[in-house]
Amino acid sequence: MSEKVLMKGNEALAEAAIAAGCKHFFGYPITPQNELTAHMSKRLPKIGGTYLQAESEVAAINMVLGASAAGVRAMTSSSSPGISLKSEGLSYLAGSDLPAVIVNVQRAGPGLGGIQPSQADYWQATRAAGHGDFKLLVFAPSTVQEMVDLTGDAFALGDKYRMPAIMLSDGILGQMMEPVVMPKDSIARIPERPWAACGHGDKREHNVINSLYIEPPVLEAVIKARFEKYRLIEEKEQRCEEYLTDDADIVIVAYGASARISRSAVNAARKEGIKAGLIRPITLWPFPTKAIISRIGNAKTFLCVEMSMGQMVDDVRLIVNGKRDVRFFGRTGGMVPTPAEVLGELKKIKGGI
Amino acid sequence: MKFKRPHALTDAQFHYCPGCSHGIVHRLVAETMDELGVEGKTIGLAPVGCAVFAYNYFNCDMVQAAHGRAQAVATGIKRALPDNVVFTYQGDGDLAAIGTAETVHAATRGENITVIFINNAIYGMTGGQMAPTTIPGQVTQTTPYGRSTKDAGHPIRVCEMLATLDGVALAQRVSVDTVKNVNAAKKAIKKAFQYQMEGRGYTIIEVLSTCPTNWGLSIPDSLEWLRKQMVPYYPLGVFKDKGEKKEEGQ
Ligand SMILES: Cc1ncc(C[n+]2csc(CCOP(=O)(O)OP(=O)(O)O)c2C)c(N)n1
Ligand code: SF4
């Protein structure tokens, strides 16, 4: 394995994409993801790749679609307002069964919102990324090392299942510096793409990349087949980390930067004799349903901590389905919850148990 | 015109209305691929518009792009496969309204692709609404009193506009209303493909086209309307041509 290096989250993610064999990047400037585009613009020309600053996020995601259709690994990155513009492209990628990695270094919304970190795009990533019936793989890193590791997974699983994957990061993780181990370039095993539109070379029938199915029964069948694939992914690809949940009365559910804060709160609570634990979803879709279900036995209360007005909490409530109390604590607008605030919530719950 | 079906066209039956120019232009593009022997290395981009099913008609690899995004998608493909031939086939709504930004920027970057631009002065697929190229006074579903430049602004002359951009190697407007013009159109399309293969930059061939269905005219009347109304507003000709010799790198 390689040595540890100190890197900013955004740069580490960019470098991990290159290690995963991604040589085509199309972006558009927006804070707080600018280190990522800057890093790509520095590195890609040196390795025979393409860095292209597009005229808009709409164009950038469509360039990614083209590169992916042509058979190469491609990525774009942006932050919340730019991801809204990528909606159309995400829907077309999904409808055309194309892999691609889309990074959202979330900032506060709605509208121009603010440039401080946020987790208010959970619904957008997991429910409403664009029009139509489709899902995206959604990864939620919580350390710089995970920015690296999950980027490799996003490319690999995107290729495996022929679908786009979102890296749902935020301004804290993007800007944070931590020591990381970078994967070796040689690990990039890019699978064959026999379906790609790369010129048939007079050797096969023409390939068509398309999302249009004008006959309703045909389109329904295509979507149903895709949902069968989604069901398989929900079965096989759920990921989360559990921390002190075995005997926990109160189980916090938090991802990304909120999970880091919640973990500190769990440690502080344990010192005060409160049996708290943490489930940290690593995949937001597929959501780690099984882990939540397995804790309905011992947990009396679930507490979701998010940097939003409460979005992931919907998923937890759906899973818990009224069997346990599900509470929410969050800050929004670019405000970050403190461990002390989360501890305060745990104490309130403990008082009521 | 040759009447043997070009190899670069599939056996699928065109769905275009009688008298529509789309079918003729498809044939010219396919003949070009045949003559240059590039079908196997070509990737075509189908638009959103009446030509959306172009992916069923061309025998080369095809990608269907979102409305207006064909040139962004083509950019992604060409950057991944610089030695292949990439063309887009787009209507005026697709290219000059919703896709204006993608068009202007692909052109100014000198993206090494060929754009086949069907200017029929109307939105065909959605039933005949005003297009950015609808000419002043023209009646459409959404300009029932005729296009008023006061309210709806002026049409865009795409070739003239793009000719101002340094990335453009060839910008030419042609028509397919007569055998002579069809032959000239074919020559222009072939030249555009050749320029692309020589790596000269962005090439666009604008084809003045008929839409008898949404113009509400017979086939002969629509040809007449094209000559009398469109050609004066959109003169045929070459608006930019970087010439036969490859430019020195700067
Ligand atoms: C985002 C989006 N907006 C609108 C439409 C509806 N729509 C389909 S085709 C079209 C216009 C097509 O006109 P044009 O590009 O001139 O091509 P033509 O049909 O005349 O060949 C529109 C507006 C769409 N499919 N997607
Ligand atoms: S509606 Fe117009 S553009 Fe469309 S196929 Fe018919 S004639 Fe051609």
XYZ file of C-alpha atoms and ligand atoms in Angstrom, chain B residues 15-23 49-51 118 120 122-128 209-215, ligand 2:
36
model
C -41.692 8.303 -40.447
C -41.408 11.777 -42.005
C -44.384 13.471 -43.680
C -44.553 13.586 -47.478
C -42.557 16.537 -48.801
C -40.480 16.890 -45.633
C -36.793 17.660 -46.139
C -35.576 15.474 -43.274
C -35.538 12.327 -45.436
C -37.532 17.096 -32.660
C -38.989 15.368 -35.691
C -35.603 13.742 -36.307
C -32.319 21.701 -40.230
C -37.567 24.727 -41.237
C -40.958 26.032 -37.170
C -41.213 23.500 -34.354
C -42.301 20.455 -36.310
C -42.616 17.758 -33.699
C -44.728 19.662 -31.209
C -47.229 20.742 -33.850
C -46.020 23.947 -35.436
C -36.004 22.724 -45.117
C -39.699 22.333 -45.694
C -42.385 21.382 -43.216
C -45.509 21.200 -45.399
C -47.513 19.738 -42.521
C -47.036 22.583 -40.090
C -46.746 25.301 -42.683
S -43.958 17.773 -39.016
Fe -42.745 18.923 -40.498
S -40.609 18.589 -39.915
Fe -41.846 17.041 -38.913
S -41.806 15.257 -40.270
Fe -43.651 16.429 -40.778
S -43.009 17.807 -42.386
Fe -41.144 17.037 -41.430
